[in-house]
Amino acid sequence: MLNEKIAKLINEQVNKELYSGYLYLDFANYYADAGLDGFAHWYEVQAQEERDHAMMMRRYLIDNGFRVTFGAIAKPDNKFTDNNAPLKAGFEHEQYVTSLINNIYAEAFAIKDFKTMQFLDWFIKEQGEEEKNAEDMLKKMALFGNDSKGLYALNQELAARVYTPSTTGPAM
Ligand code: FEO
């Protein structure tokens, strides 16, 4: 049986992951409107990954006897004025998500909930990758984004992202 406080934190994180997906779809909407379909595609794939994260956490709670409940998903509230702004917001958002995952991990560590720590190990690693991806995109945009040919090439590169379901990560 899961500790109640840990279970509630993971349940809240399910909502945060679904919000992350909603946020990235909002980024995709911006880029689709701007004519940058590759950027839009990249964030559509990211939104699918975020849903996977939510599903993995939901399944962990269910498999450990916790009744999952859902709250409202917040409205993304970004009014982007340039093509760099979603990338910056994305990097900041992933740093925030890392802090949330770290907090749950710290709570699990404090009560020696090794099972949850093992479950969260996959997410700790994933956050490292997601922060790096977000930072790399910012760097590439700074290097190539101000030139139309560079922006075109970057858009083509991002269009090639392939969605791979995140289903083999944590032990359930
Ligand atoms: Fe589910 Fe982008 O972290």
PDB file of C-alpha atoms and ligand atoms in Angstrom:
ATOM      1  CA  MET A   1       0.000   0.000   0.000  1.00  0.00           C
ATOM      2  CA  LEU A   2       1.294   3.401  -0.969  1.00  0.00           C
ATOM      3  CA  ASN A   3       1.865   6.108   1.607  1.00  0.00           C
ATOM      4  CA  GLU A   4      -1.058   8.566   1.327  1.00  0.00           C
ATOM      5  CA  LYS A   5       1.094  11.677   0.990  1.00  0.00           C
ATOM      6  CA  ILE A   6       3.264  10.122  -1.733  1.00  0.00           C
ATOM      7  CA  ALA A   7       0.197   8.847  -3.592  1.00  0.00           C
ATOM      8  CA  LYS A   8      -1.415  12.300  -3.515  1.00  0.00           C
ATOM      9  CA  LEU A   9       1.755  13.921  -4.840  1.00  0.00           C
ATOM     10  CA  ILE A  10       1.885  11.442  -7.729  1.00  0.00           C
ATOM     11  CA  ASN A  11      -1.830  12.001  -8.363  1.00  0.00           C
ATOM     12  CA  GLU A  12      -1.136  15.757  -8.560  1.00  0.00           C
ATOM     13  CA  GLN A  13       1.747  15.030 -10.907  1.00  0.00           C
ATOM     14  CA  VAL A  14      -0.635  13.180 -13.252  1.00  0.00           C
ATOM     15  CA  ASN A  15      -2.453  16.502 -13.636  1.00  0.00           C
ATOM     16  CA  LYS A  16       0.843  18.369 -14.151  1.00  0.00           C
ATOM     17  CA  GLU A  17       1.889  15.943 -16.886  1.00  0.00           C
ATOM     18  CA  LEU A  18      -1.464  16.313 -18.649  1.00  0.00           C
ATOM     19  CA  TYR A  19      -1.054  20.075 -18.341  1.00  0.00           C
ATOM     20  CA  SER A  20       2.421  19.756 -19.866  1.00  0.00           C
ATOM     21  CA  GLY A  21       0.855  18.017 -22.850  1.00  0.00           C
ATOM     22  CA  TYR A  22      -1.755  20.773 -23.116  1.00  0.00           C
ATOM     23  CA  LEU A  23       0.977  23.423 -22.861  1.00  0.00           C
ATOM     24  CA  TYR A  24       3.024  21.824 -25.638  1.00  0.00           C
ATOM     25  CA  LEU A  25      -0.020  21.554 -27.875  1.00  0.00           C
ATOM     26  CA  ASP A  26      -0.456  25.274 -27.286  1.00  0.00           C
ATOM     27  CA  PHE A  27       3.143  25.769 -28.460  1.00  0.00           C
ATOM     28  CA  ALA A  28       2.328  23.610 -31.508  1.00  0.00           C
ATOM     29  CA  ASN A  29      -0.679  25.843 -32.221  1.00  0.00           C
ATOM     30  CA  TYR A  30       1.582  28.900 -32.214  1.00  0.00           C
ATOM     31  CA  TYR A  31       4.095  27.320 -34.600  1.00  0.00           C
ATOM     32  CA  ALA A  32       1.426  25.911 -36.915  1.00  0.00           C
ATOM     33  CA  ASP A  33       0.007  29.408 -37.203  1.00  0.00           C
ATOM     34  CA  ALA A  34       3.505  30.802 -37.848  1.00  0.00           C
ATOM     35  CA  GLY A  35       4.018  28.345 -40.736  1.00  0.00           C
ATOM     36  CA  LEU A  36       6.687  26.369 -38.900  1.00  0.00           C
ATOM     37  CA  ASP A  37       5.192  22.883 -39.208  1.00  0.00           C
ATOM     38  CA  GLY A  38       8.382  21.140 -38.098  1.00  0.00           C
ATOM     39  CA  PHE A  39       8.393  22.996 -34.788  1.00  0.00           C
ATOM     40  CA  ALA A  40       4.654  22.288 -34.443  1.00  0.00           C
ATOM     41  CA  HIS A  41       5.253  18.592 -35.092  1.00  0.00           C
ATOM     42  CA  TRP A  42       8.056  18.452 -32.503  1.00  0.00           C
ATOM     43  CA  TYR A  43       5.722  19.789 -29.825  1.00  0.00           C
ATOM     44  CA  GLU A  44       2.877  17.530 -30.907  1.00  0.00           C
ATOM     45  CA  VAL A  45       5.196  14.569 -30.299  1.00  0.00           C
ATOM     46  CA  GLN A  46       6.210  16.091 -26.967  1.00  0.00           C
ATOM     47  CA  ALA A  47       2.551  16.364 -25.981  1.00  0.00           C
ATOM     48  CA  GLN A  48       2.135  12.641 -26.696  1.00  0.00           C
ATOM     49  CA  GLU A  49       5.101  11.879 -24.453  1.00  0.00           C
ATOM     50  CA  GLU A  50       3.601  13.956 -21.662  1.00  0.00           C
ATOM     51  CA  ARG A  51       0.375  11.998 -21.893  1.00  0.00           C
ATOM     52  CA  ASP A  52       2.444   8.814 -21.630  1.00  0.00           C
ATOM     53  CA  HIS A  53       4.041  10.142 -18.451  1.00  0.00           C
ATOM     54  CA  ALA A  54       0.601  10.825 -16.979  1.00  0.00           C
ATOM     55  CA  MET A  55      -0.579   7.342 -17.951  1.00  0.00           C
ATOM     56  CA  MET A  56       2.452   5.672 -16.367  1.00  0.00           C
ATOM     57  CA  MET A  57       1.878   7.511 -13.091  1.00  0.00           C
ATOM     58  CA  ARG A  58      -1.850   6.781 -13.161  1.00  0.00           C
ATOM     59  CA  ARG A  59      -1.117   3.090 -13.709  1.00  0.00           C
ATOM     60  CA  TYR A  60       1.406   3.029 -10.854  1.00  0.00           C
ATOM     61  CA  LEU A  61      -1.204   4.479  -8.494  1.00  0.00           C
ATOM     62  CA  ILE A  62      -3.893   2.038  -9.630  1.00  0.00           C
ATOM     63  CA  ASP A  63      -1.560  -0.939  -9.368  1.00  0.00           C
ATOM     64  CA  ASN A  64      -0.761   0.112  -5.823  1.00  0.00           C
ATOM     65  CA  GLY A  65      -4.348   0.372  -4.658  1.00  0.00           C
ATOM     66  CA  PHE A  66      -4.825   4.146  -4.859  1.00  0.00           C
ATOM     67  CA  ARG A  67      -8.053   5.654  -6.167  1.00  0.00           C
ATOM     68  CA  VAL A  68      -6.958   8.185  -8.785  1.00  0.00           C
ATOM     69  CA  THR A  69      -8.933  11.425  -9.018  1.00  0.00           C
ATOM     70  CA  PHE A  70      -8.696  14.178 -11.631  1.00  0.00           C
ATOM     71  CA  GLY A  71      -8.725  17.946 -11.231  1.00  0.00           C
ATOM     72  CA  ALA A  72      -9.202  20.601 -13.910  1.00  0.00           C
ATOM     73  CA  ILE A  73      -6.323  21.103 -16.313  1.00  0.00           C
ATOM     74  CA  ALA A  74      -5.157  24.708 -16.332  1.00  0.00           C
ATOM     75  CA  LYS A  75      -5.410  26.880 -19.420  1.00  0.00           C
ATOM     76  CA  PRO A  76      -2.050  27.574 -21.086  1.00  0.00           C
ATOM     77  CA  ASP A  77      -1.670  31.315 -20.797  1.00  0.00           C
ATOM     78  CA  ASN A  78       1.075  32.213 -23.216  1.00  0.00           C
ATOM     79  CA  LYS A  79       0.928  35.062 -25.644  1.00  0.00           C
ATOM     80  CA  PHE A  80       3.974  34.502 -27.762  1.00  0.00           C
ATOM     81  CA  THR A  81       5.350  37.343 -29.807  1.00  0.00           C
ATOM     82  CA  ASP A  82       8.319  35.621 -31.448  1.00  0.00           C
ATOM     83  CA  ASN A  83       9.488  32.158 -32.485  1.00  0.00           C
ATOM     84  CA  ASN A  84      11.974  31.882 -29.637  1.00  0.00           C
ATOM     85  CA  ALA A  85       9.460  32.490 -26.845  1.00  0.00           C
ATOM     86  CA  PRO A  86       7.873  28.980 -26.743  1.00  0.00           C
ATOM     87  CA  LEU A  87      11.348  27.396 -26.660  1.00  0.00           C
ATOM     88  CA  LYS A  88      12.299  29.540 -23.675  1.00  0.00           C
ATOM     89  CA  ALA A  89       9.000  28.810 -21.929  1.00  0.00           C
ATOM     90  CA  GLY A  90       9.482  25.097 -22.628  1.00  0.00           C
ATOM     91  CA  PHE A  91      12.932  25.032 -21.059  1.00  0.00           C
ATOM     92  CA  GLU A  92      11.665  26.856 -17.967  1.00  0.00           C
ATOM     93  CA  HIS A  93       8.674  24.509 -17.750  1.00  0.00           C
ATOM     94  CA  GLU A  94      10.873  21.401 -17.839  1.00  0.00           C
ATOM     95  CA  GLN A  95      13.065  22.828 -15.073  1.00  0.00           C
ATOM     96  CA  TYR A  96       9.888  23.305 -13.037  1.00  0.00           C
ATOM     97  CA  VAL A  97       8.735  19.733 -13.737  1.00  0.00           C
ATOM     98  CA  THR A  98      12.151  18.444 -12.672  1.00  0.00           C
ATOM     99  CA  SER A  99      11.720  20.246  -9.351  1.00  0.00           C
ATOM    100  CA  LEU A 100       8.312  18.575  -8.884  1.00  0.00           C
ATOM    101  CA  ILE A 101       9.665  15.092  -9.615  1.00  0.00           C
ATOM    102  CA  ASN A 102      12.643  15.737  -7.345  1.00  0.00           C
ATOM    103  CA  ASN A 103      10.268  16.775  -4.579  1.00  0.00           C
ATOM    104  CA  ILE A 104       8.275  13.530  -4.810  1.00  0.00           C
ATOM    105  CA  TYR A 105      11.533  11.589  -4.871  1.00  0.00           C
ATOM    106  CA  ALA A 106      12.741  13.401  -1.743  1.00  0.00           C
ATOM    107  CA  GLU A 107       9.476  12.593   0.051  1.00  0.00           C
ATOM    108  CA  ALA A 108       9.777   8.927  -0.936  1.00  0.00           C
ATOM    109  CA  PHE A 109      13.387   8.878   0.213  1.00  0.00           C
ATOM    110  CA  ALA A 110      12.440  10.405   3.568  1.00  0.00           C
ATOM    111  CA  ILE A 111      10.075   7.532   4.385  1.00  0.00           C
ATOM    112  CA  LYS A 112      12.204   4.798   2.737  1.00  0.00           C
ATOM    113  CA  ASP A 113       9.597   4.135   0.039  1.00  0.00           C
ATOM    114  CA  PHE A 114      12.088   2.304  -2.174  1.00  0.00           C
ATOM    115  CA  LYS A 115       9.420   1.060  -4.550  1.00  0.00           C
ATOM    116  CA  THR A 116       8.364   4.601  -5.462  1.00  0.00           C
ATOM    117  CA  MET A 117      11.989   5.706  -5.675  1.00  0.00           C
ATOM    118  CA  GLN A 118      12.595   2.936  -8.203  1.00  0.00           C
ATOM    119  CA  PHE A 119       9.475   3.956 -10.114  1.00  0.00           C
ATOM    120  CA  LEU A 120      10.637   7.577 -10.183  1.00  0.00           C
ATOM    121  CA  ASP A 121      14.168   6.717 -11.346  1.00  0.00           C
ATOM    122  CA  TRP A 122      12.897   6.573 -14.936  1.00  0.00           C
ATOM    123  CA  PHE A 123      11.376  10.053 -14.580  1.00  0.00           C
ATOM    124  CA  ILE A 124      14.544  11.511 -13.054  1.00  0.00           C
ATOM    125  CA  LYS A 125      16.472  10.315 -16.101  1.00  0.00           C
ATOM    126  CA  GLU A 126      13.726  11.474 -18.462  1.00  0.00           C
ATOM    127  CA  GLN A 127      13.776  14.966 -16.951  1.00  0.00           C
ATOM    128  CA  GLY A 128      17.513  15.173 -17.575  1.00  0.00           C
ATOM    129  CA  GLU A 129      16.874  14.353 -21.242  1.00  0.00           C
ATOM    130  CA  GLU A 130      13.937  16.722 -21.555  1.00  0.00           C
ATOM    131  CA  GLU A 131      15.844  19.643 -20.064  1.00  0.00           C
ATOM    132  CA  LYS A 132      18.744  18.928 -22.425  1.00  0.00           C
ATOM    133  CA  ASN A 133      16.436  18.736 -25.469  1.00  0.00           C
ATOM    134  CA  ALA A 134      14.790  22.030 -24.526  1.00  0.00           C
ATOM    135  CA  GLU A 135      18.134  23.734 -23.958  1.00  0.00           C
ATOM    136  CA  ASP A 136      19.558  22.350 -27.231  1.00  0.00           C
ATOM    137  CA  MET A 137      16.608  23.786 -29.148  1.00  0.00           C
ATOM    138  CA  LEU A 138      17.212  27.185 -27.592  1.00  0.00           C
ATOM    139  CA  LYS A 139      20.902  27.033 -28.532  1.00  0.00           C
ATOM    140  CA  LYS A 140      20.147  25.996 -32.110  1.00  0.00           C
ATOM    141  CA  MET A 141      17.569  28.741 -32.446  1.00  0.00           C
ATOM    142  CA  ALA A 142      20.115  31.301 -31.216  1.00  0.00           C
ATOM    143  CA  LEU A 143      22.689  30.003 -33.708  1.00  0.00           C
ATOM    144  CA  PHE A 144      20.524  29.499 -36.804  1.00  0.00           C
ATOM    145  CA  GLY A 145      17.086  30.985 -36.159  1.00  0.00           C
ATOM    146  CA  ASN A 146      17.820  34.533 -37.268  1.00  0.00           C
ATOM    147  CA  ASP A 147      18.638  33.507 -40.808  1.00  0.00           C
ATOM    148  CA  SER A 148      15.772  32.312 -43.042  1.00  0.00           C
ATOM    149  CA  LYS A 149      17.774  29.404 -44.492  1.00  0.00           C
ATOM    150  CA  GLY A 150      18.882  28.372 -41.014  1.00  0.00           C
ATOM    151  CA  LEU A 151      15.327  28.542 -39.708  1.00  0.00           C
ATOM    152  CA  TYR A 152      14.128  26.469 -42.665  1.00  0.00           C
ATOM    153  CA  ALA A 153      16.760  23.799 -41.985  1.00  0.00           C
ATOM    154  CA  LEU A 154      15.939  23.738 -38.277  1.00  0.00           C
ATOM    155  CA  ASN A 155      12.250  23.378 -39.093  1.00  0.00           C
ATOM    156  CA  GLN A 156      13.080  20.411 -41.352  1.00  0.00           C
ATOM    157  CA  GLU A 157      15.180  18.810 -38.608  1.00  0.00           C
ATOM    158  CA  LEU A 158      12.394  19.123 -36.030  1.00  0.00           C
ATOM    159  CA  ALA A 159       9.858  17.710 -38.508  1.00  0.00           C
ATOM    160  CA  ALA A 160      11.779  14.415 -38.427  1.00  0.00           C
ATOM    161  CA  ARG A 161      11.100  13.694 -34.757  1.00  0.00           C
ATOM    162  CA  VAL A 162       9.526  10.252 -34.344  1.00  0.00           C
ATOM    163  CA  TYR A 163       7.133   9.470 -31.503  1.00  0.00           C
ATOM    164  CA  THR A 164       8.120   6.428 -29.480  1.00  0.00           C
ATOM    165  CA  PRO A 165       5.671   5.440 -26.727  1.00  0.00           C
ATOM    166  CA  SER A 166       7.138   5.664 -23.233  1.00  0.00           C
ATOM    167  CA  THR A 167       5.856   2.332 -21.978  1.00  0.00           C
ATOM    168  CA  THR A 168       8.925   0.351 -21.027  1.00  0.00           C
ATOM    169  CA  GLY A 169      10.318   2.698 -18.402  1.00  0.00           C
ATOM    170  CA  PRO A 170       9.483   2.165 -14.772  1.00  0.00           C
ATOM    171  CA  ALA A 171       8.706  -1.120 -13.114  1.00  0.00           C
ATOM    172  CA  MET A 172       5.011  -0.981 -12.337  1.00  0.00           C
TER     173      MET A 172
HETATM  174 FE1  FEO B   1       6.745  14.793 -18.350  1.00  0.00          FE
HETATM  175 FE2  FEO B   1       8.276  17.058 -19.955  1.00  0.00          FE
HETATM  176  O1  FEO B   1       8.088  15.977 -18.437  1.00  0.00           O
END
